[in-house]
Amino acid sequence: MFRYFGFGSNMNMTSLRAKGVIPFASRRAVLQGWRLRFNVQHFFRHEGGVGNIERTDNPADKVLGVLYDCPDEALPSLDAMEAYGHGYDRITVNVDVDDKEQVSALTYIGMPEFIDDACLPTQRYLNLLIEGARSADLASEFVSHLTEHPVHQPDEYPLFKPPAGDFPRFDAAALANQPLYTALYGAVFDMSGARPLHDYLKIFFGGRDMTLFHIKRLDSSDGNETLEDICHGRINDAQRHYLNCYLNEYAREYRYVGHFDYNSNCNSNLTPRKE
């Protein structure tokens, strides 16, 4: 078992479970002499900045969060989801738990090359923190701080349309054989020419359809969305809008190379995307 101090979206149990981590127990915890920031730039521009902690050694500064007792087998998944070594480093900190004891715990801190102090969190991201903080019964002043925090204003994206021309169709098996290709909501992209910041995503996204991955990170997710929902077009307006943002960002970062066919996964017809 290992202990993990969650201070960002991982205070939200639904988000944590979506990352493959089901803790044994959770408790309120405080990291003294540090402050919460949102200055780790996300891989994609519309997602703004995500959570980080900075040491100040000022006793007046503190970061509120949740201490989780986690099974050892959850650590590789947590490392992967937190982009350990590719955006975040993993460190050990001492946190105060329920004003009763101090314990050591793992947590993640932004790597210097990914820090941009101009970044702001999105409303989606803040909503995850607010829900997590409320569920953990953290201090109301902290929840108010999150609620009132300025947010990133993303671009308005046009409805994504694949480029004109004849492109091949991929099913899950064909995609898996292309380690530098990734799929999203019916579109397949080649990541081989992506900027160095995306080197980690070439490994994480490569050969996979990422539609369900992104849907489960919406602040409205209950963690129960399935591939069947995607196959049958059971996508609501918020999910469709979120995926369209990502389709535009994928098209900005990667090269469109084909259509992803969900039929082979679901043995049913996919409801066409609204275009």
PDB file of C-alpha atoms in Angstrom:
ATOM      1  CA  MET A   1       0.000   0.000   0.000  1.00  0.00           C
ATOM      2  CA  PHE A   2       1.132   3.570  -0.661  1.00  0.00           C
ATOM      3  CA  ARG A   3      -0.232   6.913   0.467  1.00  0.00           C
ATOM      4  CA  TYR A   4      -1.049   9.568  -2.098  1.00  0.00           C
ATOM      5  CA  PHE A   5      -1.837  13.233  -1.454  1.00  0.00           C
ATOM      6  CA  GLY A   6      -4.329  14.504  -4.052  1.00  0.00           C
ATOM      7  CA  PHE A   7      -4.700  18.272  -4.330  1.00  0.00           C
ATOM      8  CA  GLY A   8      -6.078  18.831  -7.837  1.00  0.00           C
ATOM      9  CA  SER A   9      -8.719  17.002  -9.829  1.00  0.00           C
ATOM     10  CA  ASN A  10      -7.774  13.828  -7.962  1.00  0.00           C
ATOM     11  CA  MET A  11      -9.585  15.160  -4.910  1.00  0.00           C
ATOM     12  CA  ASN A  12     -12.594  14.125  -6.993  1.00  0.00           C
ATOM     13  CA  MET A  13     -13.197  10.416  -6.475  1.00  0.00           C
ATOM     14  CA  THR A  14     -14.828   9.969  -9.898  1.00  0.00           C
ATOM     15  CA  SER A  15     -11.746  11.432 -11.585  1.00  0.00           C
ATOM     16  CA  LEU A  16      -9.451   9.288  -9.501  1.00  0.00           C
ATOM     17  CA  ARG A  17     -11.339   6.104 -10.315  1.00  0.00           C
ATOM     18  CA  ALA A  18     -11.283   7.033 -14.021  1.00  0.00           C
ATOM     19  CA  LYS A  19      -7.494   6.904 -13.697  1.00  0.00           C
ATOM     20  CA  GLY A  20      -7.663   3.347 -12.471  1.00  0.00           C
ATOM     21  CA  VAL A  21      -7.133   4.127  -8.794  1.00  0.00           C
ATOM     22  CA  ILE A  22      -9.623   2.800  -6.253  1.00  0.00           C
ATOM     23  CA  PRO A  23      -8.280   3.738  -2.819  1.00  0.00           C
ATOM     24  CA  PHE A  24      -8.857   1.752   0.337  1.00  0.00           C
ATOM     25  CA  ALA A  25      -9.549   4.908   2.344  1.00  0.00           C
ATOM     26  CA  SER A  26      -9.450   8.694   2.143  1.00  0.00           C
ATOM     27  CA  ARG A  27      -8.974  11.454   4.709  1.00  0.00           C
ATOM     28  CA  ARG A  28      -8.654  15.241   4.707  1.00  0.00           C
ATOM     29  CA  ALA A  29      -5.054  16.420   4.673  1.00  0.00           C
ATOM     30  CA  VAL A  30      -3.096  19.675   4.657  1.00  0.00           C
ATOM     31  CA  LEU A  31       0.321  20.396   3.181  1.00  0.00           C
ATOM     32  CA  GLN A  32       1.856  23.245   5.179  1.00  0.00           C
ATOM     33  CA  GLY A  33       4.307  25.757   3.679  1.00  0.00           C
ATOM     34  CA  TRP A  34       3.187  25.166   0.101  1.00  0.00           C
ATOM     35  CA  ARG A  35       0.679  26.897  -2.189  1.00  0.00           C
ATOM     36  CA  LEU A  36      -1.707  25.681  -4.877  1.00  0.00           C
ATOM     37  CA  ARG A  37      -1.130  26.893  -8.437  1.00  0.00           C
ATOM     38  CA  PHE A  38      -2.598  26.100 -11.849  1.00  0.00           C
ATOM     39  CA  ASN A  39       0.541  26.747 -13.864  1.00  0.00           C
ATOM     40  CA  VAL A  40       1.263  23.364 -15.433  1.00  0.00           C
ATOM     41  CA  GLN A  41       0.389  23.853 -19.079  1.00  0.00           C
ATOM     42  CA  HIS A  42      -1.878  21.144 -20.450  1.00  0.00           C
ATOM     43  CA  PHE A  43      -0.870  19.259 -23.584  1.00  0.00           C
ATOM     44  CA  PHE A  44      -3.813  20.865 -25.405  1.00  0.00           C
ATOM     45  CA  ARG A  45      -4.371  24.626 -25.476  1.00  0.00           C
ATOM     46  CA  HIS A  46      -8.100  24.657 -24.708  1.00  0.00           C
ATOM     47  CA  GLU A  47      -7.462  22.941 -21.350  1.00  0.00           C
ATOM     48  CA  GLY A  48      -5.445  25.876 -19.947  1.00  0.00           C
ATOM     49  CA  GLY A  49      -3.387  25.147 -16.848  1.00  0.00           C
ATOM     50  CA  VAL A  50      -3.775  22.303 -14.369  1.00  0.00           C
ATOM     51  CA  GLY A  51      -2.927  21.904 -10.719  1.00  0.00           C
ATOM     52  CA  ASN A  52       0.511  22.238  -9.218  1.00  0.00           C
ATOM     53  CA  ILE A  53       2.024  22.877  -5.804  1.00  0.00           C
ATOM     54  CA  GLU A  54       4.937  25.183  -4.997  1.00  0.00           C
ATOM     55  CA  ARG A  55       6.995  25.219  -1.813  1.00  0.00           C
ATOM     56  CA  THR A  56       7.060  28.634  -0.124  1.00  0.00           C
ATOM     57  CA  ASP A  57       8.179  27.664   3.410  1.00  0.00           C
ATOM     58  CA  ASN A  58       5.753  30.340   4.577  1.00  0.00           C
ATOM     59  CA  PRO A  59       3.814  28.830   7.500  1.00  0.00           C
ATOM     60  CA  ALA A  60       0.777  30.839   6.448  1.00  0.00           C
ATOM     61  CA  ASP A  61       0.600  28.988   3.123  1.00  0.00           C
ATOM     62  CA  LYS A  62      -1.075  25.626   2.880  1.00  0.00           C
ATOM     63  CA  VAL A  63      -2.568  23.286   0.322  1.00  0.00           C
ATOM     64  CA  LEU A  64      -5.738  21.443   1.237  1.00  0.00           C
ATOM     65  CA  GLY A  65      -6.328  18.040  -0.265  1.00  0.00           C
ATOM     66  CA  VAL A  66      -7.158  14.406   0.295  1.00  0.00           C
ATOM     67  CA  LEU A  67      -4.860  11.653   1.555  1.00  0.00           C
ATOM     68  CA  TYR A  68      -5.585   8.300  -0.049  1.00  0.00           C
ATOM     69  CA  ASP A  69      -4.449   4.842   1.019  1.00  0.00           C
ATOM     70  CA  CYS A  70      -3.945   3.076  -2.305  1.00  0.00           C
ATOM     71  CA  PRO A  71      -3.074  -0.475  -3.369  1.00  0.00           C
ATOM     72  CA  ASP A  72       0.463  -0.841  -4.716  1.00  0.00           C
ATOM     73  CA  GLU A  73      -0.782  -2.049  -8.100  1.00  0.00           C
ATOM     74  CA  ALA A  74      -2.469   1.338  -8.667  1.00  0.00           C
ATOM     75  CA  LEU A  75       0.836   3.234  -8.771  1.00  0.00           C
ATOM     76  CA  PRO A  76       1.785   2.484 -12.412  1.00  0.00           C
ATOM     77  CA  SER A  77      -1.650   3.638 -13.568  1.00  0.00           C
ATOM     78  CA  LEU A  78      -1.461   6.785 -11.445  1.00  0.00           C
ATOM     79  CA  ASP A  79       2.037   7.537 -12.743  1.00  0.00           C
ATOM     80  CA  ALA A  80       0.851   7.151 -16.319  1.00  0.00           C
ATOM     81  CA  MET A  81      -2.231   9.318 -15.845  1.00  0.00           C
ATOM     82  CA  GLU A  82      -0.217  12.038 -14.122  1.00  0.00           C
ATOM     83  CA  ALA A  83       2.385  11.975 -16.914  1.00  0.00           C
ATOM     84  CA  TYR A  84       5.125  11.155 -14.427  1.00  0.00           C
ATOM     85  CA  GLY A  85       8.415  12.230 -15.987  1.00  0.00           C
ATOM     86  CA  HIS A  86       6.621  13.982 -18.853  1.00  0.00           C
ATOM     87  CA  GLY A  87       4.945  16.932 -17.157  1.00  0.00           C
ATOM     88  CA  TYR A  88       4.997  16.010 -13.493  1.00  0.00           C
ATOM     89  CA  ASP A  89       7.626  14.665 -11.163  1.00  0.00           C
ATOM     90  CA  ARG A  90       6.721  12.437  -8.208  1.00  0.00           C
ATOM     91  CA  ILE A  91       7.871  13.545  -4.774  1.00  0.00           C
ATOM     92  CA  THR A  92       7.258  12.683  -1.129  1.00  0.00           C
ATOM     93  CA  VAL A  93       5.742  15.264   1.232  1.00  0.00           C
ATOM     94  CA  ASN A  94       4.629  15.278   4.853  1.00  0.00           C
ATOM     95  CA  VAL A  95       0.976  16.190   5.319  1.00  0.00           C
ATOM     96  CA  ASP A  96      -1.153  16.817   8.380  1.00  0.00           C
ATOM     97  CA  VAL A  97      -4.152  14.522   8.550  1.00  0.00           C
ATOM     98  CA  ASP A  98      -7.325  15.600  10.298  1.00  0.00           C
ATOM     99  CA  ASP A  99      -5.239  17.760  12.666  1.00  0.00           C
ATOM    100  CA  LYS A 100      -4.151  14.553  14.449  1.00  0.00           C
ATOM    101  CA  GLU A 101      -0.987  13.226  12.837  1.00  0.00           C
ATOM    102  CA  GLN A 102       1.627  13.896  10.176  1.00  0.00           C
ATOM    103  CA  VAL A 103       2.307  11.246   7.556  1.00  0.00           C
ATOM    104  CA  SER A 104       4.442  10.892   4.429  1.00  0.00           C
ATOM    105  CA  ALA A 105       2.692  10.612   1.096  1.00  0.00           C
ATOM    106  CA  LEU A 106       3.446  10.608  -2.607  1.00  0.00           C
ATOM    107  CA  THR A 107       2.267  13.485  -4.726  1.00  0.00           C
ATOM    108  CA  TYR A 108       3.077  15.077  -8.082  1.00  0.00           C
ATOM    109  CA  ILE A 109       4.711  18.421  -8.820  1.00  0.00           C
ATOM    110  CA  GLY A 110       4.995  20.189 -12.156  1.00  0.00           C
ATOM    111  CA  MET A 111       8.312  19.885 -13.988  1.00  0.00           C
ATOM    112  CA  PRO A 112      10.026  23.240 -14.677  1.00  0.00           C
ATOM    113  CA  GLU A 113       9.824  22.946 -18.461  1.00  0.00           C
ATOM    114  CA  PHE A 114       6.025  22.628 -18.272  1.00  0.00           C
ATOM    115  CA  ILE A 115       5.443  25.609 -15.973  1.00  0.00           C
ATOM    116  CA  ASP A 116       3.715  28.668 -17.410  1.00  0.00           C
ATOM    117  CA  ASP A 117       2.592  31.170 -14.788  1.00  0.00           C
ATOM    118  CA  ALA A 118       0.223  32.787 -17.295  1.00  0.00           C
ATOM    119  CA  CYS A 119      -1.959  29.663 -17.354  1.00  0.00           C
ATOM    120  CA  LEU A 120      -5.412  29.597 -15.799  1.00  0.00           C
ATOM    121  CA  PRO A 121      -7.592  26.560 -15.083  1.00  0.00           C
ATOM    122  CA  THR A 122     -10.713  25.867 -17.103  1.00  0.00           C
ATOM    123  CA  GLN A 123     -14.131  25.958 -15.491  1.00  0.00           C
ATOM    124  CA  ARG A 124     -14.388  22.215 -16.179  1.00  0.00           C
ATOM    125  CA  TYR A 125     -11.209  21.550 -14.232  1.00  0.00           C
ATOM    126  CA  LEU A 126     -12.182  23.819 -11.353  1.00  0.00           C
ATOM    127  CA  ASN A 127     -15.573  22.120 -11.145  1.00  0.00           C
ATOM    128  CA  LEU A 128     -13.814  18.805 -10.551  1.00  0.00           C
ATOM    129  CA  LEU A 129     -11.821  20.346  -7.708  1.00  0.00           C
ATOM    130  CA  ILE A 130     -14.861  22.024  -6.180  1.00  0.00           C
ATOM    131  CA  GLU A 131     -16.884  18.809  -6.209  1.00  0.00           C
ATOM    132  CA  GLY A 132     -13.954  16.876  -4.748  1.00  0.00           C
ATOM    133  CA  ALA A 133     -13.321  19.464  -2.036  1.00  0.00           C
ATOM    134  CA  ARG A 134     -16.983  19.514  -1.056  1.00  0.00           C
ATOM    135  CA  SER A 135     -17.216  15.733  -0.999  1.00  0.00           C
ATOM    136  CA  ALA A 136     -14.131  15.577   1.216  1.00  0.00           C
ATOM    137  CA  ASP A 137     -15.628  18.239   3.481  1.00  0.00           C
ATOM    138  CA  LEU A 138     -12.669  20.569   3.065  1.00  0.00           C
ATOM    139  CA  ALA A 139     -12.853  24.088   4.474  1.00  0.00           C
ATOM    140  CA  SER A 140     -15.572  26.271   3.000  1.00  0.00           C
ATOM    141  CA  GLU A 141     -13.041  29.118   2.522  1.00  0.00           C
ATOM    142  CA  PHE A 142     -11.028  26.857   0.240  1.00  0.00           C
ATOM    143  CA  VAL A 143     -14.123  25.926  -1.758  1.00  0.00           C
ATOM    144  CA  SER A 144     -14.971  29.626  -2.083  1.00  0.00           C
ATOM    145  CA  HIS A 145     -11.444  30.347  -3.306  1.00  0.00           C
ATOM    146  CA  LEU A 146     -11.850  27.720  -6.011  1.00  0.00           C
ATOM    147  CA  THR A 147     -15.289  28.971  -6.948  1.00  0.00           C
ATOM    148  CA  GLU A 148     -14.066  32.540  -7.371  1.00  0.00           C
ATOM    149  CA  HIS A 149     -10.802  31.707  -9.157  1.00  0.00           C
ATOM    150  CA  PRO A 150     -10.436  33.272 -12.647  1.00  0.00           C
ATOM    151  CA  VAL A 151     -10.704  30.762 -15.451  1.00  0.00           C
ATOM    152  CA  HIS A 152      -9.186  30.144 -18.858  1.00  0.00           C
ATOM    153  CA  GLN A 153     -11.312  31.296 -21.771  1.00  0.00           C
ATOM    154  CA  PRO A 154     -10.769  28.805 -24.590  1.00  0.00           C
ATOM    155  CA  ASP A 155     -11.155  29.574 -28.258  1.00  0.00           C
ATOM    156  CA  GLU A 156     -14.482  29.010 -29.939  1.00  0.00           C
ATOM    157  CA  TYR A 157     -13.903  26.035 -32.177  1.00  0.00           C
ATOM    158  CA  PRO A 158     -15.662  25.441 -35.489  1.00  0.00           C
ATOM    159  CA  LEU A 159     -17.409  22.148 -35.996  1.00  0.00           C
ATOM    160  CA  PHE A 160     -14.667  19.714 -36.962  1.00  0.00           C
ATOM    161  CA  LYS A 161     -14.897  18.373 -40.480  1.00  0.00           C
ATOM    162  CA  PRO A 162     -12.443  15.835 -41.890  1.00  0.00           C
ATOM    163  CA  PRO A 163     -10.409  17.126 -44.831  1.00  0.00           C
ATOM    164  CA  ALA A 164     -11.719  16.352 -48.300  1.00  0.00           C
ATOM    165  CA  GLY A 165     -10.337  13.311 -50.054  1.00  0.00           C
ATOM    166  CA  ASP A 166     -10.264   9.567 -49.857  1.00  0.00           C
ATOM    167  CA  PHE A 167      -8.951   8.253 -46.571  1.00  0.00           C
ATOM    168  CA  PRO A 168      -8.773   4.683 -45.247  1.00  0.00           C
ATOM    169  CA  ARG A 169     -11.004   3.295 -42.524  1.00  0.00           C
ATOM    170  CA  PHE A 170      -9.534   1.802 -39.372  1.00  0.00           C
ATOM    171  CA  ASP A 171     -11.005  -0.580 -36.861  1.00  0.00           C
ATOM    172  CA  ALA A 172      -9.557  -1.203 -33.396  1.00  0.00           C
ATOM    173  CA  ALA A 173      -7.228  -3.966 -34.617  1.00  0.00           C
ATOM    174  CA  ALA A 174      -5.867  -1.908 -37.513  1.00  0.00           C
ATOM    175  CA  LEU A 175      -5.365   1.086 -35.232  1.00  0.00           C
ATOM    176  CA  ALA A 176      -3.496  -1.027 -32.685  1.00  0.00           C
ATOM    177  CA  ASN A 177      -0.986  -1.883 -35.404  1.00  0.00           C
ATOM    178  CA  GLN A 178      -0.183   1.805 -35.872  1.00  0.00           C
ATOM    179  CA  PRO A 179       1.609   2.893 -32.676  1.00  0.00           C
ATOM    180  CA  LEU A 180       1.829   6.523 -33.819  1.00  0.00           C
ATOM    181  CA  TYR A 181      -1.824   6.774 -34.846  1.00  0.00           C
ATOM    182  CA  THR A 182      -4.624   7.679 -32.479  1.00  0.00           C
ATOM    183  CA  ALA A 183      -8.397   7.973 -32.911  1.00  0.00           C
ATOM    184  CA  LEU A 184     -10.998  10.340 -31.561  1.00  0.00           C
ATOM    185  CA  TYR A 185     -14.740  10.269 -32.181  1.00  0.00           C
ATOM    186  CA  GLY A 186     -14.495   8.689 -35.602  1.00  0.00           C
ATOM    187  CA  ALA A 187     -11.298  10.399 -36.807  1.00  0.00           C
ATOM    188  CA  VAL A 188      -7.787   8.920 -36.966  1.00  0.00           C
ATOM    189  CA  PHE A 189      -4.685  11.097 -36.646  1.00  0.00           C
ATOM    190  CA  ASP A 190      -0.970  10.528 -37.214  1.00  0.00           C
ATOM    191  CA  MET A 191       1.054  11.873 -34.259  1.00  0.00           C
ATOM    192  CA  SER A 192       4.507  11.275 -35.769  1.00  0.00           C
ATOM    193  CA  GLY A 193       5.037  14.964 -36.578  1.00  0.00           C
ATOM    194  CA  ALA A 194       3.795  16.313 -33.244  1.00  0.00           C
ATOM    195  CA  ARG A 195       5.870  18.846 -31.322  1.00  0.00           C
ATOM    196  CA  PRO A 196       8.241  17.490 -28.619  1.00  0.00           C
ATOM    197  CA  LEU A 197       5.772  18.393 -25.848  1.00  0.00           C
ATOM    198  CA  HIS A 198       3.590  15.548 -27.153  1.00  0.00           C
ATOM    199  CA  ASP A 199       6.239  12.843 -27.095  1.00  0.00           C
ATOM    200  CA  TYR A 200       4.606  11.317 -24.020  1.00  0.00           C
ATOM    201  CA  LEU A 201       1.196  11.282 -25.706  1.00  0.00           C
ATOM    202  CA  LYS A 202       2.628   9.367 -28.639  1.00  0.00           C
ATOM    203  CA  ILE A 203       3.134   6.535 -26.152  1.00  0.00           C
ATOM    204  CA  PHE A 204      -0.070   7.067 -24.197  1.00  0.00           C
ATOM    205  CA  PHE A 205      -2.458   7.662 -27.120  1.00  0.00           C
ATOM    206  CA  GLY A 206      -0.686   5.552 -29.728  1.00  0.00           C
ATOM    207  CA  GLY A 207      -2.787   2.763 -31.265  1.00  0.00           C
ATOM    208  CA  ARG A 208      -5.832   3.685 -29.163  1.00  0.00           C
ATOM    209  CA  ASP A 209      -9.184   5.406 -29.569  1.00  0.00           C
ATOM    210  CA  MET A 210      -9.224   8.157 -26.916  1.00  0.00           C
ATOM    211  CA  THR A 211     -12.902   9.145 -27.100  1.00  0.00           C
ATOM    212  CA  LEU A 212     -13.985   7.439 -23.906  1.00  0.00           C
ATOM    213  CA  PHE A 213     -10.840   8.631 -22.128  1.00  0.00           C
ATOM    214  CA  HIS A 214     -11.750  12.265 -22.760  1.00  0.00           C
ATOM    215  CA  ILE A 215     -15.468  11.869 -21.996  1.00  0.00           C
ATOM    216  CA  LYS A 216     -14.622  10.446 -18.583  1.00  0.00           C
ATOM    217  CA  ARG A 217     -12.710  13.632 -17.773  1.00  0.00           C
ATOM    218  CA  LEU A 218     -15.690  15.905 -18.184  1.00  0.00           C
ATOM    219  CA  ASP A 219     -16.915  17.474 -14.954  1.00  0.00           C
ATOM    220  CA  SER A 220     -20.332  15.930 -15.655  1.00  0.00           C
ATOM    221  CA  SER A 221     -18.951  12.385 -15.915  1.00  0.00           C
ATOM    222  CA  ASP A 222     -20.236   9.815 -13.462  1.00  0.00           C
ATOM    223  CA  GLY A 223     -17.570   7.361 -14.534  1.00  0.00           C
ATOM    224  CA  ASN A 224     -20.089   4.981 -16.067  1.00  0.00           C
ATOM    225  CA  GLU A 225     -19.805   6.001 -19.711  1.00  0.00           C
ATOM    226  CA  THR A 226     -19.009   3.102 -22.022  1.00  0.00           C
ATOM    227  CA  LEU A 227     -17.853   2.409 -25.547  1.00  0.00           C
ATOM    228  CA  GLU A 228     -21.419   1.266 -26.216  1.00  0.00           C
ATOM    229  CA  ASP A 229     -22.597   4.820 -25.534  1.00  0.00           C
ATOM    230  CA  ILE A 230     -20.230   6.095 -28.197  1.00  0.00           C
ATOM    231  CA  CYS A 231     -21.155   3.351 -30.646  1.00  0.00           C
ATOM    232  CA  HIS A 232     -24.850   4.109 -30.296  1.00  0.00           C
ATOM    233  CA  GLY A 233     -24.424   7.880 -30.389  1.00  0.00           C
ATOM    234  CA  ARG A 234     -25.556   8.351 -26.796  1.00  0.00           C
ATOM    235  CA  ILE A 235     -23.531  11.569 -26.606  1.00  0.00           C
ATOM    236  CA  ASN A 236     -25.080  14.646 -25.043  1.00  0.00           C
ATOM    237  CA  ASP A 237     -24.428  18.230 -26.124  1.00  0.00           C
ATOM    238  CA  ALA A 238     -21.743  18.870 -23.476  1.00  0.00           C
ATOM    239  CA  GLN A 239     -19.873  15.703 -24.435  1.00  0.00           C
ATOM    240  CA  ARG A 240     -20.180  16.510 -28.146  1.00  0.00           C
ATOM    241  CA  HIS A 241     -18.895  20.037 -27.596  1.00  0.00           C
ATOM    242  CA  TYR A 242     -15.975  18.786 -25.518  1.00  0.00           C
ATOM    243  CA  LEU A 243     -15.029  16.206 -28.134  1.00  0.00           C
ATOM    244  CA  ASN A 244     -15.274  18.827 -30.877  1.00  0.00           C
ATOM    245  CA  CYS A 245     -12.758  20.980 -28.989  1.00  0.00           C
ATOM    246  CA  TYR A 246     -10.421  18.027 -28.859  1.00  0.00           C
ATOM    247  CA  LEU A 247     -10.997  17.162 -32.528  1.00  0.00           C
ATOM    248  CA  ASN A 248      -9.899  20.685 -33.450  1.00  0.00           C
ATOM    249  CA  GLU A 249      -6.880  20.436 -31.157  1.00  0.00           C
ATOM    250  CA  TYR A 250      -5.935  17.003 -32.487  1.00  0.00           C
ATOM    251  CA  ALA A 251      -6.187  18.414 -36.040  1.00  0.00           C
ATOM    252  CA  ARG A 252      -3.938  21.314 -34.993  1.00  0.00           C
ATOM    253  CA  GLU A 253      -1.310  19.045 -33.461  1.00  0.00           C
ATOM    254  CA  TYR A 254      -1.556  15.928 -35.634  1.00  0.00           C
ATOM    255  CA  ARG A 255      -2.320  14.932 -39.227  1.00  0.00           C
ATOM    256  CA  TYR A 256      -5.713  13.497 -40.180  1.00  0.00           C
ATOM    257  CA  VAL A 257      -5.237  10.112 -41.840  1.00  0.00           C
ATOM    258  CA  GLY A 258      -8.596   8.342 -41.829  1.00  0.00           C
ATOM    259  CA  HIS A 259     -11.906   7.381 -40.258  1.00  0.00           C
ATOM    260  CA  PHE A 260     -12.296   5.144 -37.224  1.00  0.00           C
ATOM    261  CA  ASP A 261     -15.033   2.538 -37.548  1.00  0.00           C
ATOM    262  CA  TYR A 262     -16.719   1.659 -34.252  1.00  0.00           C
ATOM    263  CA  ASN A 263     -18.951  -1.008 -35.778  1.00  0.00           C
ATOM    264  CA  SER A 264     -16.400  -3.752 -35.326  1.00  0.00           C
ATOM    265  CA  ASN A 265     -16.212  -2.933 -31.617  1.00  0.00           C
ATOM    266  CA  CYS A 266     -19.912  -2.748 -30.917  1.00  0.00           C
ATOM    267  CA  ASN A 267     -21.441  -5.019 -33.567  1.00  0.00           C
ATOM    268  CA  SER A 268     -23.938  -2.294 -34.289  1.00  0.00           C
ATOM    269  CA  ASN A 269     -24.215   0.831 -36.338  1.00  0.00           C
ATOM    270  CA  LEU A 270     -22.722   4.031 -34.987  1.00  0.00           C
ATOM    271  CA  THR A 271     -25.085   6.961 -35.119  1.00  0.00           C
ATOM    272  CA  PRO A 272     -23.396   9.465 -37.437  1.00  0.00           C
ATOM    273  CA  ARG A 273     -21.836  12.459 -35.788  1.00  0.00           C
ATOM    274  CA  LYS A 274     -23.703  15.726 -36.319  1.00  0.00           C
ATOM    275  CA  GLU A 275     -21.822  17.788 -38.883  1.00  0.00           C
TER     276      GLU A 275
END
